[in-house]
Amino acid sequence: MLLNVHIKNIALIDDANVNFTDNLNILTGETGAGKSIIMGALKIGMGDKLPKDIVREAGKEGFCQLLFLVDDEAVLEQIRQLGVEPTEDGEILITRRIVNSRTINTINDMAVTAARLREVSALLIDMHTQHQQQTLLKKNEHMKLLDKFGRAAIEPLKREVAQRHADYTELVDQMDKLSMDEAERSRRAEFLKYQIAEIESANVKAGEDEDIEHQYNKMVNSRDIVAAASEVYSVTGYENQSSAGNEIGRVLVNLKGIKELDDEIDGLYSQLENIDALLNDFNVELSNYMQSMNFDDSEFREVESRLDVINDIKGKYGSTVDEVNRYLEESKAEYEKLSEYDEYIAELSGRINKAKKLMIDAADKLSAERKKQAKLMCKEIKTALSDLSFMQVDFDMVFDRLSECTANGIDDCYFVISTNVGEKLRPLYDVASGGELSRIMLAVKSCMAVEDNIGTLVFDEIDVGISGRAAQAVAEKMALISRKHQVISITHLPQIAAMADSHYLIEKSADEGKTVTKIVRLSETESITEIARLLGGASITDAVMSNALEMKQMAEKTKKY
C-alpha cells in the first residue's frame, strides 16, 4: 500500500506531505483546487514523462516521493528480480528530484532509470484516469485485458505460440530466399562454385596471414635491421679494440692478478666473469640473427606473392581468416542446397508445413484457454455491473478468427454489451456512454483487482457522468474493492465521499502572494461538512448538514456488511 506522498515545488504545490491509510481514501475539493495536480504528481512519481515547466519555482529543486509498504512475498520477489532490494520490513521508497531540467530517480536510495522506475511502480500501484477508460473503446485493448485477467493460464500458452510463430517465420524466410527460377539458380550456383574454388585454392591456414605479414615486414626492413644490429655487434663484440667484449676481457686480466689479495675482489671478479659470459652469449645470438637475415630475391618474391594472395582473399570474403572460412562453409552449404534444389525445397516445404501445424495447434490451445477465461471474466464483470446499477445487463466477449496466425495467436476478440431487455449484444466500443463507460471500467478494475497482487488502486474521477442511484452503487463497489486493496480516489460525488475511511480536502489558497494547493486530512466532523458542500454547493443549510450526516451514517452501516 501507499503510505506517504511528499511533493515539493511541483506545479501549484509548494510543499505537501500526505499520509494515506488502508481501505478507501477519498480526495475532494472545489473545481480548480488542484485535484488533477495531485494525480499528476503521483504519475510523475511513478515514472511518467515530466510535463514542461512542471517545477513551480525555476532554480529550485522539484521533488516527488512515494513510500510503499509491501507485504506480499510474490511482489517483493518480482521487485528483487528487477534489481531493487526492499528494506527488511518491505518498504519501497521512490524518489524523483528535478534539478535544472535534469531528473534524478532513486528507489531505496539506489539510482535507477525512469524505465526501471515504471517497472517497479507498476507492481505497486494501478492508476485509472479518465483517459484510461477510453481504452475500452479500442478493440485491440480488450484482448490485453483478457490476457491480464487470465495471465496465469494464458501466459505460458502465449509464449509457446510466439516461439512456434518465430520457428515458422524463420523457415518461410529461408524458402523466400531460395525462391528463384532455374536460370537464376544456375547462375548463383556457378558463382558460388567459383568462389569456393578460389578460397580453397588459396588454402589459407589459421594464423598464416599474421605469420606471412611478419616475414614480409622483416624482409622489407632487413637492411635497416642488419645495419642497426651490426652497430650493436660492433659496440658489444670483439672486432674493435674498444668493443665491450675486448674491454671486459682486458679488465678481467687485471682483476685476476689481484683477486687472491682480497676476498671482496674475488667476488667482483666472479661477477664480471658472468657478465663476460652473458655478453659472449648475446653476441653469438646476435651474429646468428644477422646471418638469418640473409635471403635472396626469390624468397622475398615468394613471401610477397603469398601475402598478396591472402590479402586478396580477405578483401573479398572477410576481414579475418576465420571470417573467410565461415563464408566458405556458408557458401558450400548454399551450393549444396542449390545443387539438390528440388530435394531441399521438398524437405523445407515439409518442415514448413510441420511448423505451421505446430503453430496453429498452439494457437488453438491459446484460443481455447482465452475463451475459457473470457467466460469467467465476463461473468464477474456482469455481476459487478449489476452491482453498479446496470439492471438488465448482459456482457460477453466475441471471438473471431484471424486469417493468419500472429505471434499473439489467431484471435480477434472484443467485448459486447446489452444494457436493456430485448436489446441484442453490440460491441462495447459502439454503445457505451460516458457515464456507462466509467462504471464499466470500475467493474473491469474490480475483477482485475481480484487477479492482481497490486496493493494500491487509484481512481481519478471515475464517477464522471453518473449520479443518483448509480453514484451510490459506484461508492459501494469502491468500498468493497477497498476491503482487499488500498483505494485512493478523487471524486465530486457526496455518495462516494461519504464512503471514505480517510477523507482529504484539496484546497487552493493565497500564501505570501503565491497561489498554493494544500492537502489536509479531515476529521469526521470536517468530512461531514465537506459532504454537505458537495450536496448543497456554497449555501450549506441545516437541512443539508443533516442530509450529509445521514449519508455518512448510512455509508458506515453499508461498509459493515
XYZ file of C-alpha atoms in Angstrom, residues 266-488:
223
model
C 87.458 -12.324 -5.798
C 83.645 -11.798 -5.614
C 83.801 -8.863 -8.005
C 85.927 -10.930 -10.402
C 83.258 -13.662 -10.432
C 80.512 -11.120 -11.226
C 82.477 -9.667 -14.115
C 83.233 -13.179 -15.376
C 79.460 -13.812 -15.530
C 78.932 -10.534 -17.384
C 81.608 -11.549 -19.891
C 79.897 -14.924 -20.435
C 76.482 -13.297 -20.880
C 77.874 -10.741 -23.313
C 79.580 -13.508 -25.275
C 76.300 -15.450 -25.487
C 74.496 -12.276 -26.559
C 76.983 -11.648 -29.348
C 76.734 -15.248 -30.599
C 72.947 -14.970 -30.797
C 73.147 -11.533 -32.436
C 75.609 -12.908 -35.027
C 73.265 -15.829 -35.777
C 70.328 -13.453 -36.137
C 72.181 -11.274 -38.649
C 73.141 -14.353 -40.670
C 69.455 -15.383 -40.730
C 68.625 -12.053 -42.335
C 70.468 -13.065 -45.445
C 67.922 -14.102 -48.079
C 67.724 -13.804 -51.814
C 65.190 -12.039 -54.040
C 63.306 -15.240 -54.825
C 62.480 -15.763 -51.136
C 61.220 -12.193 -50.875
C 59.074 -12.532 -54.020
C 57.614 -15.789 -52.696
C 56.582 -14.212 -49.383
C 55.282 -11.097 -51.142
C 53.236 -13.204 -53.573
C 51.732 -15.277 -50.761
C 50.815 -12.130 -48.830
C 49.087 -10.741 -51.946
C 47.023 -13.929 -52.262
C 45.985 -13.847 -48.595
C 45.084 -10.149 -48.698
C 43.102 -10.646 -51.912
C 41.076 -13.460 -50.338
C 40.488 -11.466 -47.155
C 39.493 -8.409 -49.179
C 36.787 -10.410 -50.957
C 35.460 -12.764 -48.322
C 36.225 -11.479 -44.835
C 38.489 -9.244 -42.811
C 39.964 -12.222 -40.924
C 40.844 -15.814 -41.827
C 38.060 -17.004 -39.516
C 35.529 -14.876 -41.418
C 36.828 -16.226 -44.744
C 36.468 -19.824 -43.558
C 32.984 -19.101 -42.202
C 31.991 -17.635 -45.571
C 33.407 -20.750 -47.251
C 31.274 -23.067 -45.107
C 28.135 -20.986 -45.697
C 28.804 -20.928 -49.445
C 29.281 -24.702 -49.502
C 26.001 -25.178 -47.639
C 24.142 -22.896 -50.055
C 25.778 -24.567 -53.072
C 24.702 -27.963 -51.784
C 21.113 -26.725 -51.429
C 21.143 -25.313 -54.968
C 22.721 -28.457 -56.354
C 19.979 -30.534 -54.808
C 17.379 -27.802 -55.082
C 14.256 -29.866 -55.713
C 15.037 -32.298 -52.894
C 15.895 -29.466 -50.487
C 12.792 -27.432 -51.346
C 10.637 -30.527 -50.842
C 12.278 -31.148 -47.462
C 11.951 -27.470 -46.462
C 8.290 -27.426 -47.522
C 7.681 -30.410 -45.280
C 9.353 -28.621 -42.363
C 7.281 -25.500 -43.036
C 4.042 -27.495 -43.068
C 5.005 -29.220 -39.833
C 5.984 -25.912 -38.205
C 2.719 -24.329 -39.346
C 0.698 -27.186 -37.862
C 2.553 -26.877 -34.557
C 1.930 -23.112 -34.598
C -1.794 -23.467 -35.373
C -2.181 -26.204 -32.750
C -0.542 -23.947 -30.161
C -2.728 -21.014 -31.274
C -5.869 -23.179 -30.989
C -4.902 -24.157 -27.438
C -4.349 -20.499 -26.617
C -7.697 -19.578 -28.175
C -9.486 -22.277 -26.197
C -7.960 -21.038 -22.949
C -8.811 -17.437 -23.804
C -12.437 -18.408 -24.402
C -12.472 -20.245 -21.082
C -11.010 -17.257 -19.238
C -13.332 -14.889 -21.124
C -16.394 -16.733 -19.754
C -15.064 -16.358 -16.214
C -14.120 -12.717 -16.729
C -17.396 -11.723 -18.398
C -19.376 -13.476 -15.679
C -17.527 -11.495 -12.998
C -17.880 -8.233 -14.938
C -21.598 -8.869 -15.459
C -22.048 -9.406 -11.720
C -20.065 -6.254 -10.984
C -22.153 -4.286 -13.498
C -25.325 -5.467 -11.795
C -23.878 -4.152 -8.547
C -23.285 -0.845 -10.350
C -26.978 -0.336 -11.253
C -26.960 -1.984 -14.678
C -30.285 -3.679 -14.032
C -30.738 -5.804 -17.157
C -27.191 -6.034 -18.363
C -25.631 -8.753 -20.462
C -21.880 -8.805 -21.083
C -19.853 -11.164 -23.213
C -16.837 -11.462 -25.468
C -16.944 -12.271 -29.172
C -14.130 -14.265 -30.775
C -13.299 -14.011 -34.470
C -10.517 -15.935 -36.160
C -7.750 -14.057 -37.941
C -6.886 -15.086 -41.488
C -3.246 -15.561 -40.465
C -1.750 -16.623 -37.147
C 0.388 -13.982 -35.442
C 2.906 -14.163 -32.609
C -0.058 -13.323 -30.332
C -2.267 -16.086 -31.635
C -5.151 -16.328 -34.047
C -7.826 -14.490 -32.039
C -9.561 -11.230 -32.777
C -11.806 -10.678 -29.780
C -13.792 -7.830 -28.273
C -16.360 -7.123 -25.558
C -20.055 -6.849 -26.340
C -22.779 -5.479 -24.056
C -26.529 -5.073 -23.814
C -27.921 -2.735 -21.162
C -31.623 -3.095 -21.920
C -34.042 -6.030 -22.045
C -34.562 -7.299 -25.584
C -31.582 -5.376 -26.920
C -29.042 -7.519 -28.729
C -25.411 -7.569 -27.709
C -23.370 -4.942 -29.522
C -19.652 -4.059 -29.473
C -18.760 -2.124 -26.339
C -16.890 0.497 -28.324
C -20.092 1.305 -30.246
C -22.654 1.706 -27.474
C -21.202 2.844 -24.154
C -21.919 6.415 -22.991
C -19.524 8.379 -20.799
C -21.241 7.515 -17.521
C -21.671 3.892 -18.520
C -18.037 3.698 -19.529
C -16.949 4.883 -16.074
C -18.947 2.158 -14.370
C -17.882 -0.497 -16.851
C -14.245 0.366 -16.241
C -14.820 0.177 -12.492
C -16.408 -3.242 -12.978
C -13.406 -4.354 -15.033
C -10.995 -2.968 -12.441
C -12.842 -4.719 -9.616
C -12.469 -8.036 -11.436
C -8.842 -7.418 -12.343
C -8.071 -6.467 -8.754
C -9.003 -9.967 -7.655
C -6.394 -11.396 -10.030
C -3.699 -8.758 -9.429
C -1.325 -8.590 -6.484
C -1.171 -4.798 -6.817
C -1.808 -3.274 -3.423
C -2.994 0.209 -4.409
C -5.675 1.273 -6.902
C -6.005 4.954 -7.796
C -9.151 6.337 -9.471
C -9.174 9.839 -10.892
C -12.819 10.952 -11.130
C -14.141 7.578 -12.242
C -17.564 8.939 -11.253
C -17.760 11.379 -14.194
C -21.170 11.293 -15.878
C -23.038 9.444 -13.108
C -25.388 10.486 -10.314
C -28.219 9.238 -8.112
C -28.527 5.501 -7.599
C -25.643 4.809 -9.992
C -23.395 7.027 -7.866
C -24.386 5.122 -4.747
C -23.655 1.837 -6.488
C -20.211 3.073 -7.525
C -19.487 4.148 -3.949
C -20.468 0.743 -2.598
C -18.368 -1.050 -5.196
C -15.320 1.070 -4.379
C -15.815 0.356 -0.680
C -15.987 -3.351 -1.490
C -12.783 -3.250 -3.515
C -11.053 -1.378 -0.695
C -11.538 -4.302 1.672
C -8.755 -6.165 -0.148
C -6.898 -3.288 -1.809
C -5.988 0.217 -0.763
C -8.096 2.575 -2.893
C -7.312 6.255 -3.467
